[in-house]
Coordinates of N, CA, C and O in Angstrom, one line a residue:
M596 N 10.9 -84.8 -200.9 CA 11.7 -83.9 -201.8 C 10.7 -83.5 -202.9 O 10.0 -84.3 -203.4
I597 N 10.8 -82.2 -203.3 CA 10.0 -81.7 -204.4 C 10.9 -81.0 -205.4 O 11.9 -80.5 -205.0
Q598 N 10.4 -81.0 -206.6 CA 11.2 -80.2 -207.6 C 10.6 -78.8 -207.6 O 9.4 -78.6 -207.6
S599 N 11.4 -77.8 -207.6 CA 11.0 -76.4 -207.7 C 10.9 -76.0 -209.1 O 12.0 -75.8 -209.7
T600 N 9.7 -75.7 -209.6 CA 9.6 -75.3 -211.0 C 10.2 -74.0 -211.2 O 11.0 -73.7 -212.2
I601 N 10.0 -73.0 -210.3 CA 10.5 -71.6 -210.5 C 12.1 -71.7 -210.4 O 12.7 -71.1 -211.3
L602 N 12.7 -72.3 -209.4 CA 14.1 -72.4 -209.4 C 14.7 -73.1 -210.6 O 15.8 -72.7 -211.1
S603 N 14.1 -74.2 -211.0 CA 14.5 -74.9 -212.1 C 14.5 -74.0 -213.4 O 15.5 -74.0 -214.2
E604 N 13.5 -73.3 -213.6 CA 13.4 -72.4 -214.7 C 14.5 -71.3 -214.6 O 15.1 -71.0 -215.7
K605 N 14.7 -70.7 -213.5 CA 15.6 -69.6 -213.3 C 17.1 -70.1 -213.5 O 17.9 -69.4 -214.0
T606 N 17.4 -71.4 -213.2 CA 18.7 -71.9 -213.3 C 19.0 -72.6 -214.5 O 20.1 -72.9 -214.8
G607 N 17.9 -73.1 -215.2 CA 18.1 -73.8 -216.5 C 18.5 -75.3 -216.2 O 19.0 -76.0 -217.0
R608 N 18.2 -75.8 -215.0 CA 18.5 -77.2 -214.6 C 17.6 -77.6 -213.5 O 17.0 -76.7 -212.8
P609 N 17.4 -78.9 -213.3 CA 16.4 -79.3 -212.3 C 17.0 -79.0 -210.9 O 18.1 -79.2 -210.5
V610 N 16.1 -78.3 -210.1 CA 16.4 -78.0 -208.7 C 15.4 -78.6 -207.8 O 14.2 -78.5 -208.0
F611 N 15.8 -79.4 -206.8 CA 15.0 -80.0 -205.9 C 15.2 -79.5 -204.5 O 16.3 -79.0 -204.1
L612 N 14.1 -79.5 -203.7 CA 14.1 -79.0 -202.3 C 13.8 -80.1 -201.4 O 12.9 -80.8 -201.5
K613 N 14.7 -80.2 -200.4 CA 14.5 -81.2 -199.3 C 13.8 -80.5 -198.2 O 14.4 -79.7 -197.5
L614 N 12.5 -80.8 -197.9 CA 11.7 -80.0 -197.0 C 11.9 -80.6 -195.6 O 11.1 -81.4 -195.1
E615 N 12.9 -80.1 -194.9 CA 13.1 -80.5 -193.5 C 12.2 -79.9 -192.5 O 12.3 -80.2 -191.3
N616 N 11.4 -78.9 -192.9 CA 10.5 -78.3 -192.0 C 9.2 -79.1 -191.7 O 8.4 -78.7 -190.9
V617 N 9.1 -80.3 -192.4 CA 7.9 -81.1 -192.1 C 8.0 -82.0 -190.9 O 7.1 -82.7 -190.6
H618 N 9.2 -82.1 -190.3 CA 9.4 -82.8 -189.0 C 8.5 -82.3 -188.0 O 8.1 -81.1 -188.0
E619 N 8.1 -83.0 -187.0 CA 7.2 -82.6 -185.9 C 7.8 -81.3 -185.2 O 7.0 -80.5 -184.7
V620 N 9.1 -81.2 -185.1 CA 9.7 -80.0 -184.5 C 9.9 -78.9 -185.5 O 10.4 -77.8 -185.1
G621 N 9.6 -79.1 -186.7 CA 9.8 -78.0 -187.7 C 11.1 -77.8 -188.3 O 11.4 -76.8 -189.0
A622 N 12.1 -78.7 -188.0 CA 13.4 -78.5 -188.5 C 14.2 -79.8 -188.5 O 13.8 -80.8 -187.8
F623 N 15.3 -79.8 -189.3 CA 16.2 -81.0 -189.4 C 16.8 -81.4 -188.1 O 17.3 -82.5 -187.9
K624 N 16.9 -80.5 -187.1 CA 17.6 -80.7 -185.9 C 17.2 -82.0 -185.1 O 18.0 -82.5 -184.3
V625 N 16.0 -82.4 -185.3 CA 15.6 -83.7 -184.7 C 16.4 -84.9 -185.1 O 16.6 -85.8 -184.3
R626 N 17.0 -84.9 -186.2 CA 17.8 -86.0 -186.7 C 19.0 -86.1 -185.8 O 19.4 -87.2 -185.4
G627 N 19.8 -85.0 -185.6 CA 21.0 -85.1 -184.8 C 20.7 -85.3 -183.3 O 21.4 -86.1 -182.7
A628 N 19.6 -84.7 -182.8 CA 19.2 -84.9 -181.4 C 18.9 -86.4 -181.2 O 19.4 -87.0 -180.2
A629 N 18.1 -87.0 -182.1 CA 17.7 -88.4 -181.9 C 19.0 -89.3 -182.0 O 19.1 -90.2 -181.1
N630 N 19.8 -89.0 -182.9 CA 21.0 -89.9 -183.1 C 21.9 -89.8 -181.8 O 22.4 -90.8 -181.3
K631 N 22.1 -88.6 -181.3 CA 22.9 -88.5 -180.1 C 22.3 -89.1 -178.9 O 22.9 -89.9 -178.2
I632 N 21.0 -88.8 -178.7 CA 20.3 -89.3 -177.5 C 20.3 -90.8 -177.5 O 20.5 -91.5 -176.5
L633 N 20.0 -91.4 -178.7 CA 19.9 -92.9 -178.8 C 21.2 -93.5 -178.7 O 21.3 -94.7 -178.4
S634 N 22.3 -92.8 -178.8 CA 23.7 -93.4 -178.7 C 24.1 -93.4 -177.2 O 25.2 -94.0 -176.9
L635 N 23.4 -92.7 -176.3 CA 23.8 -92.7 -174.9 C 23.6 -94.0 -174.2 O 22.7 -94.8 -174.6
S636 N 24.5 -94.3 -173.3 CA 24.3 -95.5 -172.5 C 23.1 -95.4 -171.7 O 22.5 -94.3 -171.4
E637 N 22.6 -96.5 -171.2 CA 21.4 -96.5 -170.4 C 21.6 -95.6 -169.1 O 20.7 -94.9 -168.7
K638 N 22.8 -95.7 -168.6 CA 23.1 -94.9 -167.4 C 23.0 -93.4 -167.7 O 22.4 -92.6 -166.9
K639 N 23.6 -93.0 -168.8 CA 23.6 -91.6 -169.2 C 22.2 -91.1 -169.5 O 21.9 -90.0 -169.2
K640 N 21.4 -92.0 -170.1 CA 20.0 -91.6 -170.3 C 19.2 -91.3 -169.1 O 18.4 -90.4 -169.0
T641 N 19.5 -92.1 -168.0 CA 18.8 -91.8 -166.7 C 19.2 -90.5 -166.1 O 18.4 -89.9 -165.4
W642 N 20.4 -90.0 -166.4 CA 20.8 -88.7 -165.9 C 20.2 -87.5 -166.7 O 20.1 -86.4 -166.2
G643 N 19.7 -87.8 -167.9 CA 19.1 -86.7 -168.7 C 20.1 -86.0 -169.6 O 21.3 -86.4 -169.7
C644 N 19.6 -85.1 -170.3 CA 20.4 -84.3 -171.3 C 20.0 -82.9 -171.2 O 19.0 -82.5 -170.8
N645 N 20.9 -82.1 -171.8 CA 20.6 -80.6 -171.8 C 21.2 -80.0 -173.0 O 22.1 -80.5 -173.7
F646 N 20.7 -78.8 -173.3 CA 21.3 -78.0 -174.4 C 21.0 -76.5 -174.1 O 20.1 -76.2 -173.4
F647 N 21.7 -75.6 -174.8 CA 21.5 -74.2 -174.5 C 21.2 -73.4 -175.7 O 21.6 -72.2 -175.8
N648 N 20.5 -74.0 -176.7 CA 20.0 -73.2 -177.8 C 18.6 -73.6 -178.0 O 18.3 -74.8 -178.1
W649 N 17.6 -72.7 -178.1 CA 16.2 -73.0 -178.1 C 15.8 -73.9 -179.3 O 15.0 -74.7 -179.2
N650 N 16.4 -73.6 -180.5 CA 16.0 -74.4 -181.7 C 16.4 -75.8 -181.5 O 15.6 -76.8 -181.7
H651 N 17.7 -76.0 -181.2 CA 18.1 -77.4 -181.0 C 17.5 -78.0 -179.7 O 17.2 -79.2 -179.6
G652 N 17.3 -77.1 -178.7 CA 16.7 -77.5 -177.5 C 15.3 -78.1 -177.7 O 14.9 -79.1 -177.0
I653 N 14.5 -77.6 -178.6 CA 13.2 -78.1 -178.9 C 13.4 -79.5 -179.5 O 12.6 -80.4 -179.1
A654 N 14.3 -79.8 -180.3 CA 14.5 -81.1 -180.9 C 15.0 -82.1 -179.8 O 14.5 -83.2 -179.7
V655 N 15.9 -81.6 -178.9 CA 16.3 -82.4 -177.7 C 15.1 -82.8 -176.8 O 14.9 -83.9 -176.4
A656 N 14.3 -81.8 -176.5 CA 13.2 -82.0 -175.6 C 12.2 -83.0 -176.3 O 11.6 -83.8 -175.6
Y657 N 12.0 -82.8 -177.6 CA 11.0 -83.7 -178.3 C 11.5 -85.2 -178.2 O 10.8 -86.1 -177.9
V658 N 12.8 -85.4 -178.5 CA 13.3 -86.8 -178.5 C 13.3 -87.3 -177.1 O 12.9 -88.5 -176.9
A659 N 13.7 -86.5 -176.1 CA 13.8 -86.9 -174.8 C 12.4 -87.4 -174.3 O 12.2 -88.4 -173.6
K660 N 11.4 -86.6 -174.6 CA 10.0 -86.9 -174.2 C 9.6 -88.2 -174.9 O 9.0 -89.1 -174.2
K661 N 9.9 -88.4 -176.1 CA 9.5 -89.7 -176.9 C 10.1 -90.9 -176.2 O 9.4 -92.0 -176.2
I662 N 11.3 -90.8 -175.7 CA 11.9 -92.0 -175.1 C 11.9 -92.0 -173.6 O 12.4 -93.0 -173.0
G663 N 11.3 -91.0 -173.0 CA 11.0 -91.0 -171.6 C 12.2 -90.6 -170.7 O 12.4 -91.2 -169.6
I664 N 13.1 -89.7 -171.2 CA 14.1 -89.2 -170.3 C 14.0 -87.7 -170.1 O 13.2 -87.1 -170.8
D665 N 14.6 -87.2 -169.1 CA 14.6 -85.8 -168.7 C 15.4 -85.0 -169.7 O 16.5 -85.4 -170.1
A666 N 14.9 -83.7 -169.9 CA 15.7 -82.8 -170.7 C 15.7 -81.5 -170.0 O 14.6 -81.0 -169.6
V667 N 16.8 -80.9 -169.8 CA 17.0 -79.5 -169.3 C 17.5 -78.6 -170.5 O 18.5 -79.0 -171.1
V668 N 16.8 -77.6 -170.7 CA 17.2 -76.6 -171.8 C 17.5 -75.3 -171.1 O 16.7 -74.7 -170.5
C669 N 18.8 -74.9 -171.2 CA 19.2 -73.6 -170.7 C 19.2 -72.6 -171.8 O 19.7 -72.8 -172.9
I670 N 18.5 -71.5 -171.6 CA 18.3 -70.4 -172.6 C 18.5 -69.1 -171.9 O 18.4 -68.9 -170.7
S671 N 18.8 -68.1 -172.7 CA 18.9 -66.7 -172.2 C 17.5 -66.1 -172.1 O 16.5 -66.7 -172.7
N672 N 17.4 -65.0 -171.5 CA 16.1 -64.3 -171.3 C 15.7 -63.6 -172.6 O 14.7 -62.9 -172.7
R673 N 16.5 -63.8 -173.7 CA 16.2 -63.1 -175.0 C 15.4 -64.1 -175.9 O 15.0 -63.7 -177.0
V674 N 15.1 -65.3 -175.4 CA 14.4 -66.3 -176.3 C 12.9 -65.9 -176.3 O 12.3 -65.6 -175.3
P675 N 12.3 -65.9 -177.5 CA 10.9 -65.6 -177.6 C 10.0 -66.4 -176.8 O 10.2 -67.7 -176.7
K676 N 8.9 -65.9 -176.3 CA 7.9 -66.6 -175.5 C 7.4 -67.8 -176.3 O 7.2 -68.8 -175.7
A677 N 7.1 -67.7 -177.6 CA 6.6 -68.8 -178.3 C 7.5 -70.0 -178.3 O 7.1 -71.2 -178.2
K678 N 8.8 -69.8 -178.3 CA 9.8 -70.9 -178.2 C 9.8 -71.5 -176.8 O 9.9 -72.7 -176.6
I679 N 9.7 -70.6 -175.8 CA 9.6 -71.1 -174.4 C 8.4 -72.0 -174.2 O 8.4 -73.0 -173.6
D680 N 7.3 -71.5 -174.8 CA 6.0 -72.3 -174.7 C 6.2 -73.6 -175.4 O 5.7 -74.6 -174.8
S681 N 6.8 -73.7 -176.5 CA 7.1 -75.0 -177.2 C 7.9 -75.9 -176.3 O 7.6 -77.1 -176.2
L682 N 8.9 -75.4 -175.7 CA 9.7 -76.2 -174.8 C 8.9 -76.7 -173.6 O 9.1 -77.9 -173.2
K683 N 8.1 -75.9 -173.0 CA 7.2 -76.3 -171.9 C 6.3 -77.4 -172.3 O 6.1 -78.4 -171.6
R684 N 5.6 -77.2 -173.5 CA 4.7 -78.3 -174.0 C 5.4 -79.6 -174.2 O 4.8 -80.7 -174.1
L685 N 6.7 -79.6 -174.5 CA 7.5 -80.8 -174.7 C 7.9 -81.4 -173.4 O 8.6 -82.4 -173.4
G686 N 7.7 -80.7 -172.3 CA 8.0 -81.3 -170.9 C 9.5 -81.0 -170.5 O 10.0 -81.6 -169.5
A687 N 10.2 -80.1 -171.2 CA 11.5 -79.8 -170.8 C 11.6 -79.0 -169.6 O 10.7 -78.1 -169.4
Q688 N 12.6 -79.2 -168.7 CA 12.9 -78.3 -167.6 C 13.6 -77.1 -168.2 O 14.6 -77.3 -168.9
I689 N 13.2 -75.9 -168.0 CA 13.8 -74.8 -168.6 C 14.5 -73.9 -167.6 O 14.0 -73.7 -166.5
E690 N 15.7 -73.6 -167.9 CA 16.5 -72.7 -167.0 C 16.8 -71.5 -167.8 O 17.5 -71.5 -168.9
I691 N 16.3 -70.3 -167.4 CA 16.6 -69.0 -168.1 C 17.7 -68.3 -167.4 O 17.6 -68.0 -166.2
V692 N 18.8 -68.1 -168.2 CA 20.1 -67.7 -167.5 C 20.7 -66.5 -168.4 O 21.0 -66.7 -169.6
G693 N 20.8 -65.3 -167.8 CA 21.6 -64.3 -168.5 C 20.9 -63.7 -169.7 O 19.8 -64.0 -170.1
D694 N 21.7 -62.9 -170.4 CA 21.3 -62.2 -171.6 C 21.9 -62.7 -172.9 O 21.6 -62.2 -174.0
S695 N 22.6 -63.9 -172.8 CA 23.2 -64.4 -174.0 C 23.2 -65.9 -174.0 O 23.1 -66.5 -173.0
Q696 N 23.4 -66.4 -175.3 CA 23.6 -67.9 -175.4 C 24.8 -68.3 -174.6 O 24.9 -69.5 -174.1
D697 N 25.8 -67.5 -174.6 CA 27.1 -67.9 -173.9 C 26.8 -68.1 -172.4 O 27.3 -69.1 -171.8
A698 N 26.0 -67.2 -171.8 CA 25.7 -67.4 -170.3 C 24.8 -68.7 -170.1 O 25.1 -69.5 -169.2
A699 N 23.9 -68.9 -171.1 CA 23.1 -70.2 -171.0 C 24.0 -71.4 -171.2 O 23.9 -72.4 -170.5
G700 N 25.0 -71.3 -172.0 CA 25.9 -72.4 -172.3 C 26.8 -72.7 -171.1 O 27.0 -73.8 -170.7
E701 N 27.2 -71.6 -170.4 CA 28.0 -71.8 -169.1 C 27.2 -72.6 -168.1 O 27.7 -73.5 -167.5
R702 N 25.9 -72.3 -168.0 CA 25.1 -73.0 -167.0 C 24.9 -74.4 -167.5 O 24.9 -75.4 -166.6
C703 N 24.8 -74.6 -168.7 CA 24.6 -76.0 -169.3 C 25.8 -76.9 -168.9 O 25.6 -78.0 -168.4
Y704 N 27.0 -76.3 -169.0 CA 28.2 -77.1 -168.7 C 28.3 -77.3 -167.2 O 28.9 -78.3 -166.7
E705 N 27.8 -76.3 -166.4 CA 27.8 -76.5 -164.9 C 26.9 -77.7 -164.6 O 27.3 -78.5 -163.7
L706 N 25.8 -77.8 -165.2 CA 24.9 -79.0 -165.0 C 25.6 -80.3 -165.4 O 25.4 -81.3 -164.8
E707 N 26.3 -80.2 -166.5 CA 27.0 -81.4 -166.9 C 28.0 -81.8 -165.8 O 28.1 -83.0 -165.4
R708 N 28.8 -80.9 -165.3 CA 29.8 -81.2 -164.3 C 29.2 -81.6 -163.0 O 29.6 -82.5 -162.3
G709 N 28.1 -80.9 -162.6 CA 27.5 -81.1 -161.3 C 26.5 -82.3 -161.2 O 26.4 -83.0 -160.2
K710 N 25.8 -82.5 -162.3 CA 24.7 -83.5 -162.3 C 24.9 -84.6 -163.3 O 24.1 -85.6 -163.3
G711 N 25.9 -84.5 -164.1 CA 26.2 -85.6 -165.1 C 25.3 -85.6 -166.3 O 25.3 -86.5 -167.1
L712 N 24.6 -84.5 -166.5 CA 23.8 -84.4 -167.7 C 24.6 -84.3 -169.0 O 25.8 -83.9 -168.9
T713 N 24.1 -84.9 -170.0 CA 24.9 -84.9 -171.3 C 24.5 -83.6 -172.1 O 23.4 -83.4 -172.4
V714 N 25.5 -82.9 -172.5 CA 25.3 -81.7 -173.3 C 25.2 -82.2 -174.8 O 26.1 -82.9 -175.3
I715 N 24.2 -81.9 -175.4 CA 24.0 -82.3 -176.8 C 24.2 -81.1 -177.7 O 23.4 -80.2 -177.9
Q716 N 25.4 -81.0 -178.3 CA 25.9 -79.8 -179.0 C 25.8 -80.1 -180.5 O 26.1 -81.2 -180.9
F717 N 25.6 -79.1 -181.3 CA 25.5 -79.2 -182.7 C 26.7 -79.8 -183.4 O 26.7 -80.4 -184.5
D718 N 27.9 -79.6 -182.8 CA 29.1 -80.1 -183.4 C 29.6 -81.4 -182.9 O 30.7 -81.9 -183.1
D719 N 28.8 -82.1 -182.2 CA 29.0 -83.5 -181.7 C 29.0 -84.4 -182.8 O 28.1 -84.3 -183.7
P720 N 29.9 -85.4 -182.9 CA 30.0 -86.3 -184.1 C 28.6 -87.1 -184.3 O 28.3 -87.3 -185.4
H721 N 28.0 -87.5 -183.2 CA 26.7 -88.2 -183.3 C 25.6 -87.3 -183.9 O 24.8 -87.7 -184.6
V722 N 25.6 -86.0 -183.5 CA 24.6 -85.0 -184.0 C 24.9 -84.8 -185.5 O 24.0 -84.9 -186.3
M723 N 26.2 -84.6 -185.8 CA 26.5 -84.4 -187.3 C 26.1 -85.6 -188.1 O 25.6 -85.5 -189.2
A724 N 26.3 -86.8 -187.5 CA 26.0 -88.0 -188.3 C 24.5 -88.1 -188.5 O 24.0 -88.5 -189.6
G725 N 23.7 -87.7 -187.5 CA 22.3 -87.6 -187.6 C 21.8 -86.7 -188.7 O 21.0 -87.0 -189.5
Q726 N 22.5 -85.5 -188.8 CA 22.2 -84.6 -189.8 C 22.6 -85.1 -191.2 O 22.0 -84.8 -192.2
G727 N 23.6 -85.9 -191.2 CA 24.2 -86.5 -192.4 C 23.2 -87.4 -193.1 O 23.4 -87.7 -194.3
T728 N 22.2 -87.9 -192.4 CA 21.2 -88.8 -193.0 C 20.5 -88.1 -194.1 O 20.0 -88.7 -195.1
I729 N 20.5 -86.8 -194.1 CA 19.9 -86.0 -195.2 C 20.7 -86.2 -196.5 O 20.1 -86.4 -197.5
G730 N 22.0 -86.2 -196.3 CA 22.9 -86.5 -197.5 C 22.6 -87.9 -198.1 O 22.6 -88.1 -199.3
L731 N 22.4 -88.9 -197.2 CA 22.1 -90.3 -197.7 C 20.8 -90.3 -198.4 O 20.7 -90.9 -199.5
E732 N 19.8 -89.6 -197.9 CA 18.5 -89.5 -198.5 C 18.6 -88.8 -199.9 O 17.9 -89.2 -200.9
L733 N 19.4 -87.8 -200.0 CA 19.6 -87.0 -201.2 C 20.1 -88.0 -202.3 O 19.6 -88.0 -203.4
L734 N 21.2 -88.7 -202.0 CA 21.7 -89.7 -203.0 C 20.8 -90.8 -203.3 O 20.8 -91.3 -204.4
E735 N 20.0 -91.2 -202.3 CA 19.0 -92.3 -202.6 C 17.9 -91.8 -203.6 O 17.6 -92.5 -204.5
D736 N 17.5 -90.6 -203.3 CA 16.4 -90.0 -204.2 C 16.9 -89.5 -205.5 O 16.2 -89.6 -206.5
L737 N 18.2 -89.0 -205.5 CA 18.7 -88.5 -206.8 C 20.1 -89.0 -207.0 O 21.1 -88.4 -206.7
P738 N 20.2 -90.3 -207.5 CA 21.5 -90.9 -207.6 C 22.5 -90.2 -208.5 O 23.7 -90.4 -208.3
N739 N 22.1 -89.3 -209.4 CA 23.0 -88.6 -210.2 C 23.3 -87.1 -209.7 O 23.7 -86.3 -210.5
L740 N 23.0 -86.9 -208.5 CA 23.2 -85.6 -207.8 C 24.6 -85.1 -208.1 O 25.6 -85.9 -207.9
T741 N 24.7 -83.8 -208.4 CA 26.1 -83.3 -208.6 C 26.4 -82.1 -207.7 O 27.5 -81.7 -207.4
D742 N 25.3 -81.4 -207.2 CA 25.5 -80.2 -206.5 C 24.5 -80.2 -205.3 O 23.3 -80.6 -205.5
V743 N 24.9 -79.6 -204.2 CA 24.0 -79.5 -203.0 C 24.3 -78.2 -202.4 O 25.4 -77.8 -202.2
I744 N 23.2 -77.4 -202.1 CA 23.4 -76.1 -201.3 C 22.8 -76.4 -200.0 O 21.7 -76.9 -199.7
V745 N 23.7 -76.1 -199.0 CA 23.4 -76.4 -197.5 C 23.5 -75.1 -196.8 O 24.5 -74.5 -196.8
P746 N 22.5 -74.7 -196.0 CA 22.6 -73.5 -195.2 C 23.6 -73.7 -194.1 O 23.8 -74.9 -193.6
L747 N 24.2 -72.6 -193.6 CA 25.3 -72.7 -192.6 C 25.0 -71.8 -191.5 O 24.8 -70.6 -191.7
S748 N 25.1 -72.3 -190.3 CA 25.1 -71.4 -189.1 C 26.2 -71.9 -188.2 O 27.3 -71.4 -188.3
G749 N 26.0 -73.0 -187.4 CA 27.0 -73.5 -186.6 C 28.0 -74.5 -187.4 O 29.1 -74.6 -187.0
G750 N 27.4 -75.2 -188.4 CA 28.2 -76.1 -189.2 C 27.9 -77.5 -189.1 O 28.4 -78.3 -189.8
G751 N 27.1 -77.9 -188.1 CA 26.8 -79.3 -187.9 C 26.0 -79.9 -189.1 O 26.3 -81.1 -189.5
L752 N 25.1 -79.2 -189.7 CA 24.3 -79.7 -190.8 C 25.3 -79.8 -192.0 O 25.2 -80.9 -192.7
L753 N 26.0 -78.8 -192.3 CA 26.9 -78.9 -193.5 C 27.9 -80.0 -193.3 O 28.2 -80.7 -194.3
S754 N 28.5 -80.1 -192.1 CA 29.5 -81.1 -191.9 C 28.9 -82.6 -192.1 O 29.5 -83.4 -192.7
G755 N 27.7 -82.8 -191.5 CA 27.1 -84.1 -191.6 C 26.7 -84.4 -193.1 O 27.0 -85.5 -193.5
I756 N 26.1 -83.5 -193.8 CA 25.8 -83.8 -195.2 C 27.0 -83.9 -196.0 O 27.1 -84.9 -196.8
G757 N 28.0 -83.1 -195.9 CA 29.2 -83.2 -196.7 C 29.9 -84.5 -196.4 O 30.3 -85.2 -197.4
L758 N 30.0 -84.9 -195.2 CA 30.7 -86.2 -194.9 C 29.9 -87.4 -195.5 O 30.5 -88.3 -196.1
A759 N 28.6 -87.3 -195.3 CA 27.8 -88.4 -195.9 C 27.9 -88.5 -197.4 O 28.1 -89.6 -198.0
L760 N 27.9 -87.4 -198.1 CA 28.0 -87.4 -199.5 C 29.4 -87.9 -200.0 O 29.5 -88.7 -200.9
K761 N 30.4 -87.5 -199.3 CA 31.8 -88.0 -199.7 C 32.0 -89.5 -199.3 O 32.7 -90.2 -199.9
W762 N 31.4 -89.9 -198.2 CA 31.5 -91.3 -197.7 C 30.9 -92.2 -198.7 O 31.5 -93.3 -199.0
I763 N 29.7 -91.9 -199.2 CA 29.0 -92.7 -200.2 C 29.6 -92.6 -201.6 O 29.7 -93.6 -202.3
D764 N 30.0 -91.4 -202.0 CA 30.4 -91.2 -203.3 C 31.7 -90.4 -203.3 O 31.7 -89.2 -203.2
R765 N 32.9 -91.1 -203.3 CA 34.1 -90.5 -203.2 C 34.4 -89.5 -204.3 O 35.4 -88.7 -204.2
Y766 N 33.7 -89.6 -205.4 CA 33.9 -88.8 -206.5 C 33.0 -87.5 -206.5 O 33.0 -86.8 -207.4
F767 N 32.2 -87.4 -205.4 CA 31.3 -86.3 -205.3 C 32.2 -85.0 -205.4 O 33.4 -85.1 -204.8
P768 N 31.8 -83.9 -206.0 CA 32.7 -82.7 -206.1 C 33.3 -82.4 -204.8 O 32.7 -82.4 -203.7
E769 N 34.6 -82.1 -204.9 CA 35.4 -81.9 -203.7 C 35.5 -80.5 -203.1 O 36.1 -80.3 -202.1
S770 N 34.8 -79.6 -203.6 CA 34.8 -78.3 -203.0 C 33.4 -77.7 -203.0 O 32.6 -78.1 -203.8
L771 N 33.2 -76.9 -202.0 CA 31.9 -76.3 -201.8 C 32.1 -74.9 -201.7 O 33.1 -74.4 -201.2
T772 N 31.1 -74.1 -202.0 CA 31.1 -72.7 -201.7 C 30.1 -72.5 -200.6 O 28.9 -72.9 -200.7
V773 N 30.5 -71.9 -199.5 CA 29.7 -71.7 -198.3 C 29.3 -70.2 -198.2 O 30.2 -69.4 -198.2
F774 N 28.0 -70.0 -198.1 CA 27.6 -68.6 -197.8 C 27.0 -68.6 -196.4 O 26.1 -69.4 -196.1
K775 N 27.4 -67.7 -195.6 CA 27.0 -67.6 -194.2 C 26.4 -66.2 -194.0 O 27.1 -65.2 -194.3
K776 N 25.3 -66.1 -193.4 CA 24.7 -64.8 -193.1 C 25.2 -64.4 -191.7 O 25.1 -65.2 -190.7
W777 N 25.8 -63.3 -191.6 CA 26.4 -62.9 -190.3 C 26.2 -61.4 -190.1 O 26.7 -60.6 -190.8
E778 N 25.3 -61.1 -189.1 CA 25.0 -59.7 -188.8 C 24.7 -58.9 -190.1 O 25.2 -57.8 -190.3
G779 N 23.8 -59.4 -190.9 CA 23.3 -58.7 -192.1 C 24.3 -58.7 -193.3 O 24.0 -58.1 -194.3
K780 N 25.5 -59.3 -193.1 CA 26.4 -59.4 -194.2 C 26.6 -60.8 -194.7 O 26.5 -61.7 -193.9
T781 N 26.8 -61.0 -196.0 CA 27.1 -62.3 -196.5 C 28.6 -62.5 -196.6 O 29.3 -61.7 -197.2
V782 N 29.0 -63.6 -196.0 CA 30.5 -63.9 -196.1 C 30.6 -65.1 -196.9 O 29.9 -66.1 -196.7
Q783 N 31.6 -65.1 -197.9 CA 31.8 -66.3 -198.7 C 33.1 -66.9 -198.4 O 34.1 -66.1 -198.3
N784 N 33.1 -68.1 -198.1 CA 34.4 -68.8 -197.9 C 34.5 -70.0 -198.8 O 33.5 -70.7 -199.0
A785 N 35.7 -70.3 -199.4 CA 35.9 -71.5 -200.1 C 36.4 -72.6 -199.2 O 37.2 -72.4 -198.4
V786 N 35.7 -73.7 -199.3 CA 36.0 -74.8 -198.4 C 36.8 -75.8 -199.3 O 36.3 -76.2 -200.4
G787 N 37.9 -76.3 -198.8 CA 38.7 -77.2 -199.6 C 38.1 -78.6 -199.7 O 37.0 -78.8 -199.3
P788 N 38.9 -79.5 -200.2 CA 38.4 -80.9 -200.3 C 37.9 -81.5 -199.0 O 38.4 -81.3 -198.0
L789 N 36.8 -82.2 -199.2 CA 36.2 -82.9 -198.0 C 36.9 -84.2 -197.8 O 37.1 -85.0 -198.8
Q790 N 37.4 -84.5 -196.7 CA 38.2 -85.7 -196.4 C 37.3 -86.8 -195.8 O 36.6 -86.5 -194.9

């Protein structure tokens, strides 16, 4: 964690940044992938795991390689070559299916039904708990923390961090403002109390 001098000056209060890009896979996603894969039974681990999003797929492939299990990552033909090369370097079996993440997702669930592979999805409770370790570290490093800004795409990161913050400190502020980038537009939603 580092303090941002520029953001602190602009806001008139201390602003810290949690640099999740320093993980070997370049993103926080390794936390959730590791937590989910390590929670699998030994039998499930022998069947392998899969995912249909290249960013999370890289984290799944990385963790699978580290513990010696197979990973199948289903992606669309729109995934950039650099990401495919990363998946190959990590030893993942890659299935390129269709023009969308939805088509790749359908194939992923076919593999789950047909071969027993475990789908490791961003909204899985074990994945969200893994992402929630960020919240625990924030409170450990900054015990007087009052505000946290979390980027949002699928919601696994925000859910994990929010749950961890409320679990540890039930008096942590009960509402968040969520900004989501969607097709070039910013959408603001007020989120009610975290339970």
